[in-house]
Tab-separated table of C-alpha atoms and ligand atoms in Angstrom:
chain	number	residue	atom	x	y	z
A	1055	UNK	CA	20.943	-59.848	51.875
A	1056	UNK	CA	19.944	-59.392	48.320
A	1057	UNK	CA	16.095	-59.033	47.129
A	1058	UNK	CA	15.460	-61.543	44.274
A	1059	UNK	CA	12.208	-61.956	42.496
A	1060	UNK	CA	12.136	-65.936	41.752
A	1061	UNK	CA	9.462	-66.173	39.341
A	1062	UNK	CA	6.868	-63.674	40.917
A	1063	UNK	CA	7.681	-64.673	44.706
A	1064	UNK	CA	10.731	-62.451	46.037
A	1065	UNK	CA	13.122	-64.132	48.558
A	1066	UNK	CA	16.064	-63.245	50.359
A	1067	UNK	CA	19.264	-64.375	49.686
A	1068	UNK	CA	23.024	-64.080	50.582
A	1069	UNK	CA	25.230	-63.572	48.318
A	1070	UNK	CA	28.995	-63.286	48.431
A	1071	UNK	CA	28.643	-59.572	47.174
A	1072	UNK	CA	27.949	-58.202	50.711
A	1073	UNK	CA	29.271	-61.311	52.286
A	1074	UNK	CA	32.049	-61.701	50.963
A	1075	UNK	CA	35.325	-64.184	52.030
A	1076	UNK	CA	36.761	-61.672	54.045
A	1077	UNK	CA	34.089	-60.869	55.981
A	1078	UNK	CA	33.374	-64.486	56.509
A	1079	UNK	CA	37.030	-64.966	57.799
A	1080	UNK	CA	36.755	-61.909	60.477
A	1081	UNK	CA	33.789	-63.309	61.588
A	1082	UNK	CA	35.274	-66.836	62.193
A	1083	UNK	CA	38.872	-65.930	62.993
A	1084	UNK	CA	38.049	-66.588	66.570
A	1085	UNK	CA	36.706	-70.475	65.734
A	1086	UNK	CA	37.863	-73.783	65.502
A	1087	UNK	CA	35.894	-75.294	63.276
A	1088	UNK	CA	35.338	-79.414	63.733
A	1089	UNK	CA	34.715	-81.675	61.441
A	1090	UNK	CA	33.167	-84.638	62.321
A	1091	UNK	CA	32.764	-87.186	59.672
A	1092	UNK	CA	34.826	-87.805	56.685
A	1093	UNK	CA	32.822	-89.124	54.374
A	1094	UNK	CA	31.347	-87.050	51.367
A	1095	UNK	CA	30.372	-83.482	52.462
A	1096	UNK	CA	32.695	-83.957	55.251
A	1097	UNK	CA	35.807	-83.424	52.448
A	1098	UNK	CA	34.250	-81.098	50.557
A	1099	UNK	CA	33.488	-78.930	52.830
A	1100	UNK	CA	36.748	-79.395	54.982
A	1101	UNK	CA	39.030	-78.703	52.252
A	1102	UNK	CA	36.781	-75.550	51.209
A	1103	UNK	CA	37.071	-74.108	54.149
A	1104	UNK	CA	41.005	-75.187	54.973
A	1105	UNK	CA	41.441	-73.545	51.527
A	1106	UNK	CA	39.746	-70.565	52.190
A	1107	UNK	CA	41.670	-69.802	55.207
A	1108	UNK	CA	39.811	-70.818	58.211
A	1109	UNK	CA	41.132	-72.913	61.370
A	1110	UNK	CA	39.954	-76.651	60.459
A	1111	UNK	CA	40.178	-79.745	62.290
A	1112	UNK	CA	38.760	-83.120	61.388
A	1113	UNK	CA	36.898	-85.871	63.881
A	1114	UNK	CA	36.896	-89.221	62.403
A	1115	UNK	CA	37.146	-92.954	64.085
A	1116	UNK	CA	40.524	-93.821	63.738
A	1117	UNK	CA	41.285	-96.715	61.317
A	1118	UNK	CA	39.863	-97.504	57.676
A	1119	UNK	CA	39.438	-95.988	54.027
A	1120	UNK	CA	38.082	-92.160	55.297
A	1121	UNK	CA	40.858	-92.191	57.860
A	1122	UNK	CA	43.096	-92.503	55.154
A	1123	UNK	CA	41.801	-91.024	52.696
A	1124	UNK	CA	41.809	-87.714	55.456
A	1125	UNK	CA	45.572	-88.343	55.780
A	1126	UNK	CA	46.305	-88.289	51.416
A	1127	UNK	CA	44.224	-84.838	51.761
A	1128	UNK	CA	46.839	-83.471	53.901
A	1129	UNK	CA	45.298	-83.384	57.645
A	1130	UNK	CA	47.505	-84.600	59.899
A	1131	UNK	CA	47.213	-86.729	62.683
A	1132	UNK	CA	47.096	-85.814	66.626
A	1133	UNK	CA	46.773	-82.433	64.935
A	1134	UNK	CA	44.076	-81.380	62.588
A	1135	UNK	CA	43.461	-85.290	62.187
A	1136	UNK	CA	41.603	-86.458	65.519
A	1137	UNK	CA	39.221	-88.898	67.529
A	1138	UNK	CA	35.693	-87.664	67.349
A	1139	UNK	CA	35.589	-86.700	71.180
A	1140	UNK	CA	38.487	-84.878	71.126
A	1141	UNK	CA	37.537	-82.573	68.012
A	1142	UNK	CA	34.353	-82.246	69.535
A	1143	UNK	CA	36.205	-80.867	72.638
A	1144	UNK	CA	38.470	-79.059	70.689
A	1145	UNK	CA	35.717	-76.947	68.311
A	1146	UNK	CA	34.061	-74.053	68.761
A	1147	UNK	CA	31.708	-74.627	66.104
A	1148	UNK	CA	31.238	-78.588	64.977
A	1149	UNK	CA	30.046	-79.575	61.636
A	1150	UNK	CA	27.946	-82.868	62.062
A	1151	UNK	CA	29.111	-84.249	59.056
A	1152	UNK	CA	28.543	-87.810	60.011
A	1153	UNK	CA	25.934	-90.147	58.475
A	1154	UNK	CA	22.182	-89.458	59.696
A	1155	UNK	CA	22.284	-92.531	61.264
A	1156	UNK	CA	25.819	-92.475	62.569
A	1157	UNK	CA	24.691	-88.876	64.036
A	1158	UNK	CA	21.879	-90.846	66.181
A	1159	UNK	CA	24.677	-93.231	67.885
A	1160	UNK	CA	27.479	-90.956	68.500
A	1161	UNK	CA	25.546	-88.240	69.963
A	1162	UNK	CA	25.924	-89.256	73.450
A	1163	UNK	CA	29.508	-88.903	73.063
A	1164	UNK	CA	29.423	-85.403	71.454
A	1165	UNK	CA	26.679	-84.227	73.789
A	1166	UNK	CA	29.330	-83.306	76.503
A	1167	UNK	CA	31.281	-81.522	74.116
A	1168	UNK	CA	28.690	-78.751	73.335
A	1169	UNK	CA	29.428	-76.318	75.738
A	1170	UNK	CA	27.715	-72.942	75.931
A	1171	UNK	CA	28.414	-70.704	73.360
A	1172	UNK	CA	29.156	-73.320	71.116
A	1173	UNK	CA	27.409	-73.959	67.167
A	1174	UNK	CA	26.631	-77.004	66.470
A	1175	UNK	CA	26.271	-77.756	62.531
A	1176	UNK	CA	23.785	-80.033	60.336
A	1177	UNK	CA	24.302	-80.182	56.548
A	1178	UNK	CA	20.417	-81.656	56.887
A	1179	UNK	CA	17.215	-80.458	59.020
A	1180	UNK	CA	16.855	-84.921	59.701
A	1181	UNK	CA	18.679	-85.017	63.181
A	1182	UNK	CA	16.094	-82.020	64.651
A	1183	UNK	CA	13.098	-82.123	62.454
A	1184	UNK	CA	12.273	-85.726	63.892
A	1185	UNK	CA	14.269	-85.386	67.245
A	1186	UNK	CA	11.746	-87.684	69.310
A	1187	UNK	CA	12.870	-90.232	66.982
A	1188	UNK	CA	16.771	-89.368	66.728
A	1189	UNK	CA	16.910	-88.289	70.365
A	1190	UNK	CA	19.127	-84.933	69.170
A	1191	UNK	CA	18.162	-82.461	71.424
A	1192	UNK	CA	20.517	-80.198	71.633
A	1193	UNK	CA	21.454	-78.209	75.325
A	1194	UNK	CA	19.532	-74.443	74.941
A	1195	UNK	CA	22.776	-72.444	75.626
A	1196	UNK	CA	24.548	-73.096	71.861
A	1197	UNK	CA	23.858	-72.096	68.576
A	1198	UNK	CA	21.967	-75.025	66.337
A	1199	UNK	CA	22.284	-74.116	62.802
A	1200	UNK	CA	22.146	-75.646	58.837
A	1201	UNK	CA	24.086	-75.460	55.958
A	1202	UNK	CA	22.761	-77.512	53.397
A	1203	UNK	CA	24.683	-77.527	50.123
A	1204	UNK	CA	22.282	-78.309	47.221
A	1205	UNK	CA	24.056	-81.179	45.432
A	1206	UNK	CA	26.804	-84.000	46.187
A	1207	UNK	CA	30.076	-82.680	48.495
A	1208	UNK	CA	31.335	-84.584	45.441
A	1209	UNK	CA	30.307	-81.208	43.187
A	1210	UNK	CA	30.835	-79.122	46.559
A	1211	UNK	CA	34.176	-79.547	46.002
A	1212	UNK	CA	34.811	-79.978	41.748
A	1213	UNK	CA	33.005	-76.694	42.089
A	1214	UNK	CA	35.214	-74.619	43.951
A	1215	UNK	CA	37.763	-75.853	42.428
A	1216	UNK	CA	36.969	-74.313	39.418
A	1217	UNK	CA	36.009	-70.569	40.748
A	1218	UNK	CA	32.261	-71.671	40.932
A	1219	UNK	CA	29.772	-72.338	44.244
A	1220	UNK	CA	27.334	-74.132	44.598
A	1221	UNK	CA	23.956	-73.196	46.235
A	1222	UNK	CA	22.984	-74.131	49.646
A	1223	UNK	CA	19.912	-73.384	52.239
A	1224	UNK	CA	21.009	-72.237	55.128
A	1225	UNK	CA	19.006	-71.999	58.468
A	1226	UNK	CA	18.995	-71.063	61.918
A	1227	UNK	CA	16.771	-73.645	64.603
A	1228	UNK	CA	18.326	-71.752	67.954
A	1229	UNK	CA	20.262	-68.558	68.078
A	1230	UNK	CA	21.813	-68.619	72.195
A	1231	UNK	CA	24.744	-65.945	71.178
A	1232	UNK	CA	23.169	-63.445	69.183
A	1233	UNK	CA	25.627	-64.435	66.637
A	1234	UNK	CA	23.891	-67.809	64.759
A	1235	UNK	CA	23.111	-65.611	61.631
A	1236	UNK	CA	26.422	-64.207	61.063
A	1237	UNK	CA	27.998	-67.497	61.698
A	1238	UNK	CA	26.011	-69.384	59.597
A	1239	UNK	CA	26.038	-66.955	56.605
A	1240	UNK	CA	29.953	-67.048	56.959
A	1241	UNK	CA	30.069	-70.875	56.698
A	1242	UNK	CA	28.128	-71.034	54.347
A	1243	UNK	CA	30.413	-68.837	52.080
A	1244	UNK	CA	33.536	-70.581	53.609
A	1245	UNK	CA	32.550	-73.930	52.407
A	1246	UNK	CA	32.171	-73.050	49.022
A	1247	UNK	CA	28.147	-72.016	48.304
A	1248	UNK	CA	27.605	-69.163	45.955
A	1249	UNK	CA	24.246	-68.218	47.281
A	1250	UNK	CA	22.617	-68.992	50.318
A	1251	UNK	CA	18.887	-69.393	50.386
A	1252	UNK	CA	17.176	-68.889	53.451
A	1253	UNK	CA	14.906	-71.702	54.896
A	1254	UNK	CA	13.730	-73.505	58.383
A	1255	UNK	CA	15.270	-77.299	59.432
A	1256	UNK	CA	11.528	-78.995	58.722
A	1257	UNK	CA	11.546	-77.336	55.184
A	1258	UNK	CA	14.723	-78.571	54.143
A	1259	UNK	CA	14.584	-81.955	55.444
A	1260	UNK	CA	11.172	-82.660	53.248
A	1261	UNK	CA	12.036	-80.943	50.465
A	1262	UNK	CA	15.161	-82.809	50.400
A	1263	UNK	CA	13.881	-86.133	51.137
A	1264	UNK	CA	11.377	-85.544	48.566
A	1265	UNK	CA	13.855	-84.648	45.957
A	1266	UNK	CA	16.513	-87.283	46.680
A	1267	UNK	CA	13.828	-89.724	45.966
A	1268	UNK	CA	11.512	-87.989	43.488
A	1269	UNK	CA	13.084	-86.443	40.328
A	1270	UNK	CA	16.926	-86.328	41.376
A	1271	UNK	CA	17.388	-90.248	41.809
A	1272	UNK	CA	14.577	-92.158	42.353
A	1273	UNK	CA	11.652	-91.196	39.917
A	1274	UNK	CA	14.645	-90.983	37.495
A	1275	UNK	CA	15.623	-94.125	37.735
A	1276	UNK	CA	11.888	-95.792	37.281
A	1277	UNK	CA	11.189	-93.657	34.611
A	1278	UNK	CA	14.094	-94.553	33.025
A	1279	UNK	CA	14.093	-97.880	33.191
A	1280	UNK	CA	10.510	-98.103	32.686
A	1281	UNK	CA	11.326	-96.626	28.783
A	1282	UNK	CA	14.306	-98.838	28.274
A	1283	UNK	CA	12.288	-102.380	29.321
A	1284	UNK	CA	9.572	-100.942	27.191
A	1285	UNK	CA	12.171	-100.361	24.178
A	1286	UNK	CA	13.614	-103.878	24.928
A	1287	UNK	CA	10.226	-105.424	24.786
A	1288	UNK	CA	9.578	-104.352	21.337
A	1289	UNK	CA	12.859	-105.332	19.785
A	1290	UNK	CA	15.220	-102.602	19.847
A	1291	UNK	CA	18.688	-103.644	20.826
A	1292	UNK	CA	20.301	-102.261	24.200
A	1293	UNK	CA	22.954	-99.983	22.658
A	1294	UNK	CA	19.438	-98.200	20.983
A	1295	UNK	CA	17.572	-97.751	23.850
A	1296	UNK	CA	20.214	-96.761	26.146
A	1297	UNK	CA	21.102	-94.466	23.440
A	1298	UNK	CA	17.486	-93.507	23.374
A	1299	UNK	CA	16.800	-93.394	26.920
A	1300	UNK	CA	20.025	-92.030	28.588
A	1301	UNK	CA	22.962	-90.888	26.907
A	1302	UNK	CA	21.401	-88.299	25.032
A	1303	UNK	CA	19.258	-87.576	27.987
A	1304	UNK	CA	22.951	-86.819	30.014
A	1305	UNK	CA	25.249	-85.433	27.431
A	1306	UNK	CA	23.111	-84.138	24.605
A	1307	UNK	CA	19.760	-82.414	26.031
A	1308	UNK	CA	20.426	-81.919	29.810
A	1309	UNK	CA	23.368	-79.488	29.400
A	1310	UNK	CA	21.152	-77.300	27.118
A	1311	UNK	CA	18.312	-77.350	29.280
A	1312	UNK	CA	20.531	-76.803	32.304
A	1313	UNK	CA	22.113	-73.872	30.624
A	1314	UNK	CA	18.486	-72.585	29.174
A	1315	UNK	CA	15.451	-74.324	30.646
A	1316	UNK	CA	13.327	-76.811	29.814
A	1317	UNK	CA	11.177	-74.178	27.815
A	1318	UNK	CA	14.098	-72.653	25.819
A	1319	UNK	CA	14.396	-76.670	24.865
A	1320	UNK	CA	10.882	-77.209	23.724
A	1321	UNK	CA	11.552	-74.281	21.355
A	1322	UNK	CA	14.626	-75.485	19.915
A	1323	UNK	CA	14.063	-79.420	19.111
A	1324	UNK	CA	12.185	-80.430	15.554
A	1325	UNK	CA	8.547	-79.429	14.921
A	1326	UNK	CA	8.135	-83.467	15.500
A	1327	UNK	CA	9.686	-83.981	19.096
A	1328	UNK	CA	7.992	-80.511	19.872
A	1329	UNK	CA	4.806	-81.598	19.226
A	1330	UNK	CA	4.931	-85.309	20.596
A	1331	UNK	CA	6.765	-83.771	23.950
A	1332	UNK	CA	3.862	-81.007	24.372
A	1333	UNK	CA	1.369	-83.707	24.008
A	1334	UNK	CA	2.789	-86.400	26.278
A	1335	UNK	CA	4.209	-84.108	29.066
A	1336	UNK	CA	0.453	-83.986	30.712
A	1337	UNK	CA	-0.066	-87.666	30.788
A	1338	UNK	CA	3.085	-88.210	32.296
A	1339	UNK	CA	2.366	-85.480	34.877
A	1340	UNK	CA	-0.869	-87.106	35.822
A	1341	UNK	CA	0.479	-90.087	36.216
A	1342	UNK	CA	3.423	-89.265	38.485
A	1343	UNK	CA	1.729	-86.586	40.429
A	1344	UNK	CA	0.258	-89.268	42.626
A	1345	UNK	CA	3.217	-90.948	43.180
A	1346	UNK	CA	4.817	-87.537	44.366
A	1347	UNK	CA	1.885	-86.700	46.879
A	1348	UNK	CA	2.244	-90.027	47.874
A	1349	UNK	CA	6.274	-89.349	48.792
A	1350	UNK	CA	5.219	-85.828	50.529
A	1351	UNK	CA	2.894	-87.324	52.934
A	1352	UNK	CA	5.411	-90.178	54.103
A	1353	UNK	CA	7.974	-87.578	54.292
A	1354	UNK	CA	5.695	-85.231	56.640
A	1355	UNK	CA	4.356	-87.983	58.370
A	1356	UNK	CA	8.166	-89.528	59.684
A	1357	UNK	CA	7.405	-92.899	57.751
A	1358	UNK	CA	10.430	-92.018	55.434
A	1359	UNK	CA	12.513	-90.791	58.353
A	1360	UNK	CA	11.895	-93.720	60.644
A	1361	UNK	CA	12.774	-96.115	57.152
A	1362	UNK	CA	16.057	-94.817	56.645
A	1363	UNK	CA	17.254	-95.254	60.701
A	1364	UNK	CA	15.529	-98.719	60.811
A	1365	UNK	CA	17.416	-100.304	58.094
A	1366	UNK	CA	20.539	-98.066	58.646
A	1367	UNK	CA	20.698	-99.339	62.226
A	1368	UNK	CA	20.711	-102.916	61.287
A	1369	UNK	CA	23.694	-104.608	61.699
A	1370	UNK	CA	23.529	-106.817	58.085
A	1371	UNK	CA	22.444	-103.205	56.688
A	1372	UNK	CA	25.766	-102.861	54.582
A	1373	UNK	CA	25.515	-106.743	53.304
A	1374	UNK	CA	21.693	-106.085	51.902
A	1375	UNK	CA	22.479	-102.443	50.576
A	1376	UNK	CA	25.670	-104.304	49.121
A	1377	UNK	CA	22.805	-106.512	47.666
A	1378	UNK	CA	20.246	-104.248	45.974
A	1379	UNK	CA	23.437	-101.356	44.511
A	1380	UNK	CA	25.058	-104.892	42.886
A	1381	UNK	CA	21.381	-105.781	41.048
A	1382	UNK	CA	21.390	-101.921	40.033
A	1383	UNK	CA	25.409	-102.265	38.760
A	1384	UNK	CA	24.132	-105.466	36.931
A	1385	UNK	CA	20.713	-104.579	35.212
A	1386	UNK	CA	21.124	-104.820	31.612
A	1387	UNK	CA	20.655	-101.057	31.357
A	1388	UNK	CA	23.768	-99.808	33.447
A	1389	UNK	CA	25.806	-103.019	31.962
A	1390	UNK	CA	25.018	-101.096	28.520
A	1391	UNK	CA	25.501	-97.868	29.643
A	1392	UNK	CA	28.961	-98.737	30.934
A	1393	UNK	CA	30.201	-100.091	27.518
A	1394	UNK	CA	28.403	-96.362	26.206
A	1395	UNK	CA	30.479	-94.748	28.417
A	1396	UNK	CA	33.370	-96.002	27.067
A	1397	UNK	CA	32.715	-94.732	23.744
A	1398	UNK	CA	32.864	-91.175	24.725
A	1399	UNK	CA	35.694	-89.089	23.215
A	1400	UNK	CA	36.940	-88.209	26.247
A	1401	UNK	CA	37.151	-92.050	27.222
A	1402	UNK	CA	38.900	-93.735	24.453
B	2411	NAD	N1	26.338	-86.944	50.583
B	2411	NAD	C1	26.079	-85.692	50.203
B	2411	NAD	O1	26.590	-85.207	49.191
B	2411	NAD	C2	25.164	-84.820	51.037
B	2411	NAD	C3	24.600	-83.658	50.452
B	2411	NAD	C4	23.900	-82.769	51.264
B	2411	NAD	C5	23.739	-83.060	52.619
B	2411	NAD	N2	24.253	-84.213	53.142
B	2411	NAD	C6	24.138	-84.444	54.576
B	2411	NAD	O2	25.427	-84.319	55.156
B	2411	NAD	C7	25.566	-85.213	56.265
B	2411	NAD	C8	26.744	-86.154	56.031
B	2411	NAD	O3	26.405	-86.988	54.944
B	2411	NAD	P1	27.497	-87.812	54.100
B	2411	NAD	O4	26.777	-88.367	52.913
B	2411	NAD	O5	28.696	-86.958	53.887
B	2411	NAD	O6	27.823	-88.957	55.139
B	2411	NAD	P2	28.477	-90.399	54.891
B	2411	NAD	O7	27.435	-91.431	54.792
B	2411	NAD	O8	29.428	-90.275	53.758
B	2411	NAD	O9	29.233	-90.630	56.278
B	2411	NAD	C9	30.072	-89.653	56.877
B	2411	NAD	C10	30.982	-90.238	57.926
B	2411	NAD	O10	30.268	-90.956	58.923
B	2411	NAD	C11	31.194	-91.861	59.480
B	2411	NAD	N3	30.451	-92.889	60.224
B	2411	NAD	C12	29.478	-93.717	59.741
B	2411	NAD	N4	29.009	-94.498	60.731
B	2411	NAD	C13	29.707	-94.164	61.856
B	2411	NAD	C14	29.658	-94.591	63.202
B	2411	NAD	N5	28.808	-95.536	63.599
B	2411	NAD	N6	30.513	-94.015	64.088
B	2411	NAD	C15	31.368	-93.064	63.701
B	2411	NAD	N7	31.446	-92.602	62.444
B	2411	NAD	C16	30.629	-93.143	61.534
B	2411	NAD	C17	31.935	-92.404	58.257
B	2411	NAD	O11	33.216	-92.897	58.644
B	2411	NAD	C18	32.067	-91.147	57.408
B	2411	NAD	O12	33.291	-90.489	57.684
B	2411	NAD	C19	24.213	-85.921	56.388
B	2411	NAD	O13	23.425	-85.180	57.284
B	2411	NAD	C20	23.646	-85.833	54.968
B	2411	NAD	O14	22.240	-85.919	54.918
B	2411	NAD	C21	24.966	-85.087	52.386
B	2412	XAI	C1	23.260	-85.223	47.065
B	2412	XAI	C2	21.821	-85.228	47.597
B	2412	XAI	C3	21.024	-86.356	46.948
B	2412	XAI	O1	21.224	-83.989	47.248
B	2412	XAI	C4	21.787	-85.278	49.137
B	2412	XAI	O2	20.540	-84.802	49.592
B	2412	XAI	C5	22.120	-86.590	49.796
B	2412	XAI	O3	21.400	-86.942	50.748
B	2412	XAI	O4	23.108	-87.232	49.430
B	2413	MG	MG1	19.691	-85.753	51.173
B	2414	MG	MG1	20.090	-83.018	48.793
C-alpha cells in the first residue's frame, strides 16, 4: 500500500509497484476465475485478465448478440464459453458481472454454487448495500468482495490496450479465508486498474449512483441542453450552439482540463472568458447544489435503488427504454451533433 496525500486528506492506495502482475498471478494461480455476464465490464475485464495470464472462464445464457459476440473474442464453447450454472460450479472466484437487475433473478441459481471458500465478485456495492431489497445475501463461509473500475469496461479495456489502467475502488464486505484482501488487490490489478482505492460496498454504491446521474451523465446532459434550447431560442443556428455548447466542450477544453485541471484552465483562457467564468461559476453552483442534495438523499434513502429494479424488472422495460434513448438519438441537439461529428478530421 502506498501513502498518498489527496489534497490534504492521505489515503491508502494499491498500486502495481508493490503489487505488481506477478504477484497477482501467484496469488491466483490456484483460481478459476468465472465470469458471469457478458455484457460491458464482463469483456473488459475477461479479456484483461485472459490477457494477463490468469485461468478465465465465461457464464453467459446461451443464444443471442453477447453469446456471440463471447465466441468472435475467442472463448470457446463447452470450454471457457459456458451456461451460467455450470461456470458458477466450475469457479473458484465468480465475477458477478451480470446486470444489477439480472443479478436479483439469477441468484437463486448461483446461490448453490458458492461453496465455502469461494469469492464471490461485484463490480458495484448495489446487490449488498440494499440486500433486503435484492435478496443477495450471501452464505457466511465465502469471501464477498468489490472491484469497481471507475469508468465504462468500454475504457477498461481501450485502456489496457494501450499500456494504461484505469482506476478502480476496491472493497472487502466479508473476509471467511483470511485471504479476501490479497485476492481482491490481485484482481483488481489483473483486470486492468492502475490504482486501487480503498473503500466500503455502501460508499461506492452512492457515490456511484450519485455520479452516474449527477455530473458524469445526467446533470450533463440538462445542463447541456438547457444552454443549447436557450441558444436556439434567441436565434443562433444549431451548428452554433452545438458548436458552442458541446464540441468544444469535448474536443477543445476537456482534454486540457483533463490533462491540467479546471484551475490550470481558468488561467489559460482570455481575460474575457476568465472573468465571465469566475463570475458565473457561483450562480451555477447555487443553483445545482440543491439538485445534488436532492440526488444524495434518494440515493441513501433506497428510492434510487428500488427505481432502477422496478422498471428494470418490467417486462415492456426494454420497449419504453427503447422509447426515451430514441427521443434522446432524435433531439435536435444530438441530430446536430452527429452531422459535427462527421466533420472531424479524423472522420472525413
Ligand atoms: N457498464 C459499465 O461500464 C460498468 C462500470 C462499472 C461497474 N459496472 C457494474 O458492473 C456490473 C455489470 O454491468 P454491465 O453494465 O456490464 O451489465 P450489462 O447490463 O451490460 O449486462 C451484463 C450481462 O447480463 C446479462 N443478462 C441480462 N439480463 C439477464 C438475465 N435475466 N439472465 C441472465 N443474464 C442476463 C446480459 O446477457 C449481459 O451479458 C453491474 O453491477 C454494474 O453496475 C458497470
Ligand atoms: C460507467 C459508469 C457510468 O461509471 C458506471 O457506473 C455504470 O453504471 O455504467
Ligand atoms: Mg454505475
Ligand atoms: Mg461508475
Amino acid at each position: 500500500m502506498a501513502e498518498m496525500n489527496f489534497g490534504g486528506v492521505v489515503e491508502q492506495v494499491a498500486t502495481r509497484n508493490e503489487f505488481p502482475l506477478e504477484k497477482a498471478r501467484e496469488v491466483l494461480k490456484n483460481e478459476t476465475i468465472a465470469v458471469i455476464g457478458y455484457g460491458v465490464q464482463g469483456p473488459g475485464q475477461a479479456l484483461n485478465l485472459r490477457d494477463n495470464g490468469f485461468n478465465v472462464i465465461i457464464g453467459q445464457r446461451k443464444g443471442g448478440k453477447t453469446w456471440e459476440k463471447a465466441i468472435a473474442d475467442g472463448w470457446v464453447p463447452g470450454e471457457t464459453l459456458l451456461e451460467i450454472e455450470e461456470a458458477a460450479e466450475k469457479g473458484t472466484i465468480i465475477q458477478y458481472l451480470l446486470s444489477d437487475a439480472a443479478q436479483i433473478e439469477v441468484w437463486p441459481r448461483i446461490k448453490p454454487y458458492l461453496t465455502a471458500g469461494k469469492a464471490l465478485y461485484f463490480s458495484h456495492g448495489f446487490g449488498i448495500t440494499y440486500k433486503e431489497r435484492t435478496g443477495i445475501i450471501p452464505p457466511a463461509d465465502i469471501d464477498v468482495i468489490l472491484v469497481a473500475p471507475k469508468g465504462s469496461g468500454t475504457s477498461l479495456r481501450r485502456m489496457f490496450l494501450e499500456g494504461r489502467g484505469l482506476n478502480s475502488s476496491y472493497a472487502i464486505f466479508q473476509d471467511a479465508t483470511g485471504r479476501a484482501k490479497e485476492r481482491v488487490i490481485a484482481l483488481g490489478i489483473g483486470v486492468g486498474s492502475g490504482y486501487l482505492f480503498e473503500t466500503d460496498f455502501k460508499r461506492e454504491v452512492y457515490s456511484d449512483l450519485t455520479g452516474e446521474r449527477g455530473t458524469l451523465m445526467g446533470a450533463i446532459q440538462g445542463i447541456l441542453q438547457a444552454q443549447y434550447e436557450v441558444l436556439r431560442e434567441n436565434g443562433h443556428s444549431p451548428s452554433e450552439a452545438f458548436n458552442e455548447t458541446v464540441e468544444e466542450l469535448t474536443q477543445s477544453l476537456m482534454p486540457l482540463f483533463a490533462e491540467n485541471g479546471m484551475d490550470w484552465m481558468y488561467a489559460n483562457c482570455s481575460t474575457t472568458a476568465q472573468r465571465g467564468a469566475l463570475d458565473w461559476m457561483g450562480p451555477f453552483h447555487d443553483a445545482t447544489k440543491p439538485v445534488f442534495e436532492k440526488l444524495y438523499k434518494e440515493v441513501a434513502c433506497g428510492n434510487e435503488a428500488q427505481r432502477s429494479i422496478d422498471t428494470n424488472s418490467k417486462p415492456d422495460y426494454r420497449e419504453k427504454l427503447e422509447e426515451e434513448l430514441k427521443a434522446l438519438r432524435e433531439s435536435e441537439m444530438w441530430r446536430a451533433g452527429a452531422v459535427v461529428r462527421k466533420l472531424r478530421p479524423e472522420n472525413n
